[in-house]
Amino acid sequence: MLAEELRRAGVTVECWYGRLALSPDPPVTSSWAPDVWTAPRVIEIASVKAAADALRGMQRNWAAYGVAHHRRMALIAARLPPVKARALVFPEPAPTAHLGAWTLLAAGRMLASATKTSRFVNGECRFEEDHIGPPSRAYLKLWEALTRIGDWPRPGQSCIDLGASPGGWTWVVGTLGAAVIAIDRAPLEARVAAMPGVQFRQGSAFAVVPEKVDWLLSDVIAYPAPLLEMVQRWIAPGGADRVVCTIKLQGETDHNAVARFAAIPGGQVVHLFHNKHELTFTWRRGS
Ligand SMILES: C[S@@+](CC[C@H](N)C(=O)[O-])C[C@H]1O[C@@H](n2cnc3c(N)ncnc32)[C@H](O)[C@@H]1O
């Protein structure tokens, strides 16, 4: 998916190194890349010590991305200040420390970028999971999306959760203390439906008439084009102030519809660490 996205953006990929697409072109905004190394430099290194010294001479925090030369990379990493990729406890904020990334292309050749787009090691946002409360693992997508935007439903706020069953996202909102109307053709798991602030309405997400709400959440299974039309109705004046919406991409990927989501002012389309073959659209009114 990233290769196709880069091709459509006119980016030359010289070669792939593991999951790294190496390109001589300037960095571009990408939905599919979990992390973009925005200032990559090739550094010839004579020794493990020389590699570590070169990195330390640039800045403190480095995350390694290993494809090969693992033993040598471990020796270099051992000479760097430790960077703890600790699992987050939702809703704690994402790390703010400046982080670079590096790899060994060959025993004597390092690729290092002092800057990158993700605040997470290799773009992987991990959480201390809750194995008891949520009825599905889908809650991790919403945790990640909310952590990335640095905002979440708060007590006193209102949410609509479309395609809510069995209730992972509704559970997230319920635990945060906001009010949520959950809509799905299928019922919610009973213990989620019984949470304070949760109301359930059985029916089609597409039949819901937009109203003023703080958050529109949607994890509905739908083709991107009708989903885009629905989201456009909700972000019109008098609708939602913020949107988190999964864009499902079964079968042939509708890149044009994805591009139309990405072109919505104030919106972003990202592939979350917890997304599978789907993207996540986030939007905030006035941003
Ligand atoms: C991926 S699941 C949602 C998982 C949920 N977000 C969670 O955290 O547990 C997708 C849901 O969309 C619902 N769905 C699909 N089409 C729908 C429609 N037109 N109207 C309402 N719900 C729909 C399905 O019934 C299914 O429960």
mmCIF file of N, CA and C in Angstrom, residues 38 58-63 83 95-101 113-116 118-119:
data_model
loop_
_atom_site.group_PDB
_atom_site.id
_atom_site.type_symbol
_atom_site.label_atom_id
_atom_site.label_comp_id
_atom_site.label_asym_id
_atom_site.label_seq_id
_atom_site.Cartn_x
_atom_site.Cartn_y
_atom_site.Cartn_z
ATOM 1 N N THR A 38 12.838 12.016 8.046
ATOM 2 C CA THR A 38 12.771 13.249 7.263
ATOM 3 C C THR A 38 14.145 13.868 6.976
ATOM 4 N N MET A 58 25.178 13.843 17.355
ATOM 5 C CA MET A 58 24.063 14.549 16.714
ATOM 6 C C MET A 58 22.972 14.901 17.727
ATOM 7 N N GLN A 59 22.618 13.971 18.598
ATOM 8 C CA GLN A 59 21.565 14.213 19.603
ATOM 9 C C GLN A 59 21.521 13.044 20.571
ATOM 10 N N ARG A 60 20.638 13.152 21.588
ATOM 11 C CA ARG A 60 20.630 12.130 22.630
ATOM 12 C C ARG A 60 19.838 10.875 22.247
ATOM 13 N N ASN A 61 18.609 11.085 21.752
ATOM 14 C CA ASN A 61 17.670 9.939 21.662
ATOM 15 C C ASN A 61 17.608 9.331 20.263
ATOM 16 N N TRP A 62 17.856 8.043 20.216
ATOM 17 C CA TRP A 62 17.823 7.316 18.947
ATOM 18 C C TRP A 62 17.067 6.013 19.106
ATOM 19 N N ALA A 63 16.265 5.703 18.086
ATOM 20 C CA ALA A 63 15.588 4.401 18.037
ATOM 21 C C ALA A 63 16.166 3.608 16.882
ATOM 22 N N VAL A 83 16.598 4.288 25.302
ATOM 23 C CA VAL A 83 15.309 4.923 24.995
ATOM 24 C C VAL A 83 14.250 3.892 25.327
ATOM 25 N N PRO A 95 4.673 10.282 24.056
ATOM 26 C CA PRO A 95 5.965 10.863 24.437
ATOM 27 C C PRO A 95 6.261 12.115 23.618
ATOM 28 N N THR A 96 6.956 13.051 24.249
ATOM 29 C CA THR A 96 7.256 14.310 23.553
ATOM 30 C C THR A 96 8.748 14.449 23.246
ATOM 31 N N ALA A 97 9.578 13.554 23.813
ATOM 32 C CA ALA A 97 11.027 13.686 23.619
ATOM 33 C C ALA A 97 11.383 13.538 22.144
ATOM 34 N N HIS A 98 12.307 14.382 21.696
ATOM 35 C CA HIS A 98 12.779 14.308 20.307
ATOM 36 C C HIS A 98 13.460 12.957 20.082
ATOM 37 N N LEU A 99 13.140 12.326 18.971
ATOM 38 C CA LEU A 99 13.648 10.979 18.711
ATOM 39 C C LEU A 99 14.105 10.873 17.258
ATOM 40 N N GLY A 100 15.303 10.339 17.055
ATOM 41 C CA GLY A 100 15.781 10.046 15.713
ATOM 42 C C GLY A 100 15.737 8.547 15.463
ATOM 43 N N ALA A 101 16.118 8.146 14.257
ATOM 44 C CA ALA A 101 16.103 6.723 13.924
ATOM 45 C C ALA A 101 17.335 6.368 13.109
ATOM 46 N N SER A 113 18.638 9.304 10.701
ATOM 47 C CA SER A 113 17.835 10.505 10.497
ATOM 48 C C SER A 113 17.576 11.125 11.872
ATOM 49 N N ALA A 114 18.038 12.341 12.057
ATOM 50 C CA ALA A 114 17.870 13.006 13.359
ATOM 51 C C ALA A 114 16.402 13.338 13.611
ATOM 52 N N THR A 115 15.621 13.430 12.538
ATOM 53 C CA THR A 115 14.199 13.739 12.710
ATOM 54 C C THR A 115 13.356 12.684 12.003
ATOM 55 N N LYS A 116 12.157 12.502 12.529
ATOM 56 C CA LYS A 116 11.201 11.575 11.916
ATOM 57 C C LYS A 116 9.813 12.030 12.311
ATOM 58 N N SER A 118 7.109 10.276 13.457
ATOM 59 C CA SER A 118 6.402 9.660 14.585
ATOM 60 C C SER A 118 7.176 9.854 15.877
ATOM 61 N N ARG A 119 6.439 10.102 16.945
ATOM 62 C CA ARG A 119 7.073 10.228 18.264
ATOM 63 C C ARG A 119 7.336 8.863 18.874
#
